[in-house]
Coordinates of C-alpha atoms in Angstrom, one line a residue:
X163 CA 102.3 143.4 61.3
X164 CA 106.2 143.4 61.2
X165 CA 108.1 142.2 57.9
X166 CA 108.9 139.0 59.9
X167 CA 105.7 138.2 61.1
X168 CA 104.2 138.2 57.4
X169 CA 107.0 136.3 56.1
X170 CA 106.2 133.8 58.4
X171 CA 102.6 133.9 58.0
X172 CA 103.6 133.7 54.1
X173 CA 105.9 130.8 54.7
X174 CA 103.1 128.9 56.7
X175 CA 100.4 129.4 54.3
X176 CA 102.4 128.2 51.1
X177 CA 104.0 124.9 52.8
X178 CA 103.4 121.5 51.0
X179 CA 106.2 119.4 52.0
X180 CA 107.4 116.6 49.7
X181 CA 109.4 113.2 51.9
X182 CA 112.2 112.4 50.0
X183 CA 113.3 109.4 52.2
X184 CA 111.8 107.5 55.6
X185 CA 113.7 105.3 57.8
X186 CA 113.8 104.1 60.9
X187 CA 117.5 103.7 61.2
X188 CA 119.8 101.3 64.0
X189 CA 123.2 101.4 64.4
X190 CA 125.4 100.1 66.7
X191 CA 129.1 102.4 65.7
X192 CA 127.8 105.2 64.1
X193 CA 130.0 107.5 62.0
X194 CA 129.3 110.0 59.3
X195 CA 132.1 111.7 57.6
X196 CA 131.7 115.8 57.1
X197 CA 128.9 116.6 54.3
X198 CA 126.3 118.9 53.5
X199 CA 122.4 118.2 52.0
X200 CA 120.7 119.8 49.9
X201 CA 116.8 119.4 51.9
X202 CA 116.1 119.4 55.3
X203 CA 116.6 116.2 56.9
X204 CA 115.1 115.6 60.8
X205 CA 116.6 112.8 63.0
X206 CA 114.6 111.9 66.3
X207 CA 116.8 110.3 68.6
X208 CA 114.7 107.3 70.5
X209 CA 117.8 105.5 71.9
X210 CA 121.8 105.7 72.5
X211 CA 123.7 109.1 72.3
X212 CA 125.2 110.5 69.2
X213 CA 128.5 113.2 69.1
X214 CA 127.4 115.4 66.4
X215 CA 129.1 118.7 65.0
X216 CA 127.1 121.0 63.0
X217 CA 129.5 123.7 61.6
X218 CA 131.9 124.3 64.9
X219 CA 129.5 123.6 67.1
X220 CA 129.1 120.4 68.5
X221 CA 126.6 118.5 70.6
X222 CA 126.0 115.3 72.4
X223 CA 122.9 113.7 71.2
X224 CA 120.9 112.0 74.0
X225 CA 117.0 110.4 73.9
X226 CA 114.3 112.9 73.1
X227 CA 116.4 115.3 71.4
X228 CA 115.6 116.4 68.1
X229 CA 118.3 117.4 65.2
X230 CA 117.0 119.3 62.4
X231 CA 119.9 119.2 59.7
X232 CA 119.9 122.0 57.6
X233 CA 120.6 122.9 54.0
X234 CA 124.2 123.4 53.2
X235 CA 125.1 123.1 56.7
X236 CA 128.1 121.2 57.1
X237 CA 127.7 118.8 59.9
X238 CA 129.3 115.3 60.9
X239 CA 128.6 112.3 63.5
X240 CA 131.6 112.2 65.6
X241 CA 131.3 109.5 67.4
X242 CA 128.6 107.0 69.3
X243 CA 127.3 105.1 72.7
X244 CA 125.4 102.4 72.8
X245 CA 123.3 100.9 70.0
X246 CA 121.4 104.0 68.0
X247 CA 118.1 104.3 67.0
X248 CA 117.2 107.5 65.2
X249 CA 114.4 107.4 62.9
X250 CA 114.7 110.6 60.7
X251 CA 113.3 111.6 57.0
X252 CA 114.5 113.6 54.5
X253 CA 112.1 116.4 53.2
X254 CA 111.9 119.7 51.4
X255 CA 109.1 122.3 52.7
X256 CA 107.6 123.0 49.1
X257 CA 107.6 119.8 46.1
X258 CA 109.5 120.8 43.3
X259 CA 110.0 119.9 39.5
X260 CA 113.5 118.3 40.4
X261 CA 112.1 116.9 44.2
X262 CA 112.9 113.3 42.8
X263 CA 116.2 114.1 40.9
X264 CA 117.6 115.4 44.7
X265 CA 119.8 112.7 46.0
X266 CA 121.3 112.6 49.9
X267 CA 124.6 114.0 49.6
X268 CA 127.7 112.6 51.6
X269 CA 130.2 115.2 50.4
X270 CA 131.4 118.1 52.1
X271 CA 130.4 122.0 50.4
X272 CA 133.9 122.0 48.8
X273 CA 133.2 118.5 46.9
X274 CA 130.1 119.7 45.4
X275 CA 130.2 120.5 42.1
X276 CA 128.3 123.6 40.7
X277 CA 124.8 121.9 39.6
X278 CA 124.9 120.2 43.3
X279 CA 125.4 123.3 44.5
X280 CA 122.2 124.6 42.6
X281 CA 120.4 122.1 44.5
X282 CA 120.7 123.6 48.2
X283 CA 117.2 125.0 49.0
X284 CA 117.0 127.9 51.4
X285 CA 116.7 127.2 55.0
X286 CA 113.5 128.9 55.9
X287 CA 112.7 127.0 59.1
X288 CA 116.0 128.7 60.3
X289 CA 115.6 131.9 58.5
X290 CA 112.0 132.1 59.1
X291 CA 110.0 130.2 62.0
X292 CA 113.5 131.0 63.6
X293 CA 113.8 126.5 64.6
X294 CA 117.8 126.0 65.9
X295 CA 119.4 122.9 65.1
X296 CA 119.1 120.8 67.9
X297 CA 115.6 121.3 69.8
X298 CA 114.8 120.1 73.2
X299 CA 111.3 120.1 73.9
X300 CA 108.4 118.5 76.1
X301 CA 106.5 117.5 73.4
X302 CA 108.8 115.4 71.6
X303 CA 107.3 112.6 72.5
X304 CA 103.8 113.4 70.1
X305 CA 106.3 114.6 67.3
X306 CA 108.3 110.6 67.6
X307 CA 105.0 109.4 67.1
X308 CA 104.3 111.2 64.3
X309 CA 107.5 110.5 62.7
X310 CA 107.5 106.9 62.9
X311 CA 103.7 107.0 61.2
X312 CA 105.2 108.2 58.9
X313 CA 108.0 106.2 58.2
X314 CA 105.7 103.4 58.3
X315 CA 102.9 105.5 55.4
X316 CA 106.2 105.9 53.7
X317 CA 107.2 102.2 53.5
X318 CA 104.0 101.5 52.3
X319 CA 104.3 103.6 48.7
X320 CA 100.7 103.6 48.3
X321 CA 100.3 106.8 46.4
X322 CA 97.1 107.9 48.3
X323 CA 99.6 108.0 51.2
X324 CA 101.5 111.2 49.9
X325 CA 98.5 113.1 51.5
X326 CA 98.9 111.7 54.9
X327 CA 102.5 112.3 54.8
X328 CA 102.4 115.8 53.7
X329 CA 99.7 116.2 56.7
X330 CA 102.4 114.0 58.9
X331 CA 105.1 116.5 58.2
X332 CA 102.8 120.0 58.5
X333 CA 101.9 118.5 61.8
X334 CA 105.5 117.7 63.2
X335 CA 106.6 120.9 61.8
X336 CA 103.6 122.3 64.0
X337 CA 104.8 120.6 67.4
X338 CA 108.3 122.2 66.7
X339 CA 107.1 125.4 66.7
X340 CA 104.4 125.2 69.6
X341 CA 107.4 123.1 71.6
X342 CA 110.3 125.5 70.9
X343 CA 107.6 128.7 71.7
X344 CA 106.7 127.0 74.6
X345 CA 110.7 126.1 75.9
X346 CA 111.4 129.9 75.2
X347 CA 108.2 131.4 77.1
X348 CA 107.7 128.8 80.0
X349 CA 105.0 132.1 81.4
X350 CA 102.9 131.3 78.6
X351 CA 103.0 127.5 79.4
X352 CA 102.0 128.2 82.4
X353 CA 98.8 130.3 81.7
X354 CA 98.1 129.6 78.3
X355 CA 94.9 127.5 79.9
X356 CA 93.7 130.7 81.5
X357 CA 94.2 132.8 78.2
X358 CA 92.5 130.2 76.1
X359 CA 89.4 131.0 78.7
X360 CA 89.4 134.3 77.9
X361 CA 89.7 134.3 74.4
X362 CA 86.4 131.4 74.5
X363 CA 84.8 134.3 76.4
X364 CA 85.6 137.2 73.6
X365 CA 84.6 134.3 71.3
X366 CA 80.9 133.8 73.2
X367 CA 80.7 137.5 73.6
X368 CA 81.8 138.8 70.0
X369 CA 78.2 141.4 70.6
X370 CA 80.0 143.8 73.6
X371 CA 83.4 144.8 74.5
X372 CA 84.6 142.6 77.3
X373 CA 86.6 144.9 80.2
X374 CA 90.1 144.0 81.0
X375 CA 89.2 143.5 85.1
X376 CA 86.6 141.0 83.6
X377 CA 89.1 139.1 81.2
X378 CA 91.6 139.3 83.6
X379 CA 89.7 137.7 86.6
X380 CA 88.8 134.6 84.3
X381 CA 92.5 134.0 83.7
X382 CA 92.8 134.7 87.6
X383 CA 95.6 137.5 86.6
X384 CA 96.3 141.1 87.3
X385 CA 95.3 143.3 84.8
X386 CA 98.8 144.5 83.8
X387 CA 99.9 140.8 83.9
X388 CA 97.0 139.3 81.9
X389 CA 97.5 142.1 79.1
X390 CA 100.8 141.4 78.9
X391 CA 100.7 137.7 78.7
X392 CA 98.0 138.5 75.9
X393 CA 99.8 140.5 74.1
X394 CA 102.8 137.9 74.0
X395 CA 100.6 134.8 72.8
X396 CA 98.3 136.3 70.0
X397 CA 100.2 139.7 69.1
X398 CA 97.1 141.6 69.9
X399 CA 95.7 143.6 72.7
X400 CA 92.8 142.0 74.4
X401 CA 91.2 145.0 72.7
X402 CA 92.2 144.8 69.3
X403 CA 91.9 141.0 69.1
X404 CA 87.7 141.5 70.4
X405 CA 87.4 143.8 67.2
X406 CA 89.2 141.6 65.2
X407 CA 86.7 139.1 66.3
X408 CA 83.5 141.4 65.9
X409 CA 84.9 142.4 62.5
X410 CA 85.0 138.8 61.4
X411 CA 81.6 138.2 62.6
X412 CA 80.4 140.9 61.0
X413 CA 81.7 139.2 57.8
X414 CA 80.3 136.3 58.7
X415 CA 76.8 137.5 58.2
X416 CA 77.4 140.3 55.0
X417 CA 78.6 137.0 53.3
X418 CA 76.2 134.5 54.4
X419 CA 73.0 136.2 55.2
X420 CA 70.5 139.1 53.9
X421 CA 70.6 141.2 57.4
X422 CA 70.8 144.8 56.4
X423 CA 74.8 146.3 57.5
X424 CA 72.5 148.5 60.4
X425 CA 71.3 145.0 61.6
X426 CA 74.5 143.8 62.1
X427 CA 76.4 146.4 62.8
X428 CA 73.9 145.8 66.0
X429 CA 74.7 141.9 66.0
X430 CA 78.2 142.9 66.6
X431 CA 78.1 146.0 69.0
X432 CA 78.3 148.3 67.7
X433 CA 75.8 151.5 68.5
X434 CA 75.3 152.5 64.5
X435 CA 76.0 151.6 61.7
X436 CA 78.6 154.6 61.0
X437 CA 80.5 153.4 64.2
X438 CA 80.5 149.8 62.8
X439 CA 81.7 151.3 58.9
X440 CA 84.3 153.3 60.7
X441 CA 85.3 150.5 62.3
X442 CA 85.5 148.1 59.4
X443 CA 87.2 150.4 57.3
X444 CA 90.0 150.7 59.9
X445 CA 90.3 147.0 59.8
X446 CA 89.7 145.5 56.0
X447 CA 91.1 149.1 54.2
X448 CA 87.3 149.0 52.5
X449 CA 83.7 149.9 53.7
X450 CA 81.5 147.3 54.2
X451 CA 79.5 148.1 51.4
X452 CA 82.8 148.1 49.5
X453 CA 83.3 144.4 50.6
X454 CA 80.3 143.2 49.9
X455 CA 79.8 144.0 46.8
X456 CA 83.3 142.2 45.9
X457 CA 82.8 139.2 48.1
X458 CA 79.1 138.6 48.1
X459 CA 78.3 139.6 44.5
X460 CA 76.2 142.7 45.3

């Protein structure tokens, strides 16, 4: 695994975002001098068109586009059509110590003083899960209805509520990824039905190594096609993802059952148990033995 792909794996398995503000803003002239923020801030726009510049860049806003404002990113609304409505929240991807203190700032970098500058977080949804600025994406649609749940958790303030919108914002920050993935790799839009069969077949069939001209005729692919497509949606080999699988099955049962490791080393496939050891050595960096007696208490 690359450095990027842990860092992102990282990223995704530390996230607990905290909603600073909720709202489900209309306007009919909208304006917004030059500023910066500290958090994240995401704007869904459901109606009218915005002129926005983010840095030098600048964009026209239309229905179904998403902005996703960035820390220390200078940015301005230029201008506006029609009457606006753009519900958006304010967030940061990890709660903090100082997560209440954090106001929304309206002054440009050069205004800040040095404790507001302290405040910037680090943009790791740019830096990390790689999202632009402005997204354009087919599901939008599931991530507006998410957002204006939880606007409406937020204007509630029932404290039991803080779950639901951390759960709100993990899942909106879920349909940005799979919507920007799937704007960037239409092929695997296309097939990803087919690959899901054949990863329900490796699934089933976790015992034997499935064939590529097997996988391959599920997803109704060529060979050379369907491994490449693989590859490019779960960063494994059709191979190397069926051992995965065995491997984790294999786990499955050290942990949770009393089978003996030549027993399942047969479960899973393998034709002895000095294949199977081999083979999970390769994979976990211990022998199963090894892993069993730190895991299971043996």
């Amino acid at each position: 695994m690359d450095y990027l792909a842990e860092a992102r794996r990282q990223l995704l398995l530390r996230l607990s975002p905290h909603v600073r503000v909720a709202l489900d803003h209309r306007e009919t002239r909208m304006r917004l001098k030059p500023r910066i923020i500290f958090d994240y801030e995401l704007l869904y726009m459901e109606k009218g068109e915005l002129t926005l510049r983010i840095e030098r860049d600048v964009h026209t806003i239309v229905p179904g586009d998403i902005v996703l404002f960035k820390p220390g990113k200078e940015h301005e609304i230029v201008g506006s059509s029609g009457e606006c409505r753009m519900p958006h929240i304010h967030f940061d991807l990890f709660y903090d110590e100082d997560a209440d203190a954090v106001p929304v700032n309206f002054k440009p970098l050069n205004a800040c003083s040095e404790k507001e500058l302290r405040l910037i977080r680090p943009d790791l949804l740019g830096d990390v899960l790689g999202l632009p600025d402005i997204l354009r994406i087919s599901n939008h649609a599931e991530i507006h209805r998410q957002l204006l749940h939880l606007i409406h958790a937020y204007d509630r303030r029932d404290e039991a509520l803080i779950v639901l919108q951390k759960s709100l914002v993990l899942s909106i920050v879920h349909q940005l990824i799979k919507g920007l993935e799937a704007e960037q790799n239409a092929r695997l839009t296309l097939h990803e039905k087919a690959l899901e069969r054949t990863v329900t077949h490796i699934v089933d069939n976790y015992n034997r190594i499935v064939g590529l001209d097997e996988l391959s005729r599920i997803a109704c692919l060529s060979v050379y096609h369907f491994s490449r497509l693989f590859k490019e949606k779960y960063g494994l080999s059709p191979h190397q993802f069926q051992i995965r699988r065995r491997i984790e099955k294999a786990k499955e049962y050290m942990l949770y059952s009393r089978r003996s490791l030549t027993s399942i080393a047969e479960e899973v496939g393998y034709a002895s148990v000095y294949a199977f050891s081999k083979a999970f050595k390769q994979a976990e960096g211990v022998s199963p033995r090894q892993f069993v007696r730190a895991f299971a208490g043996n």
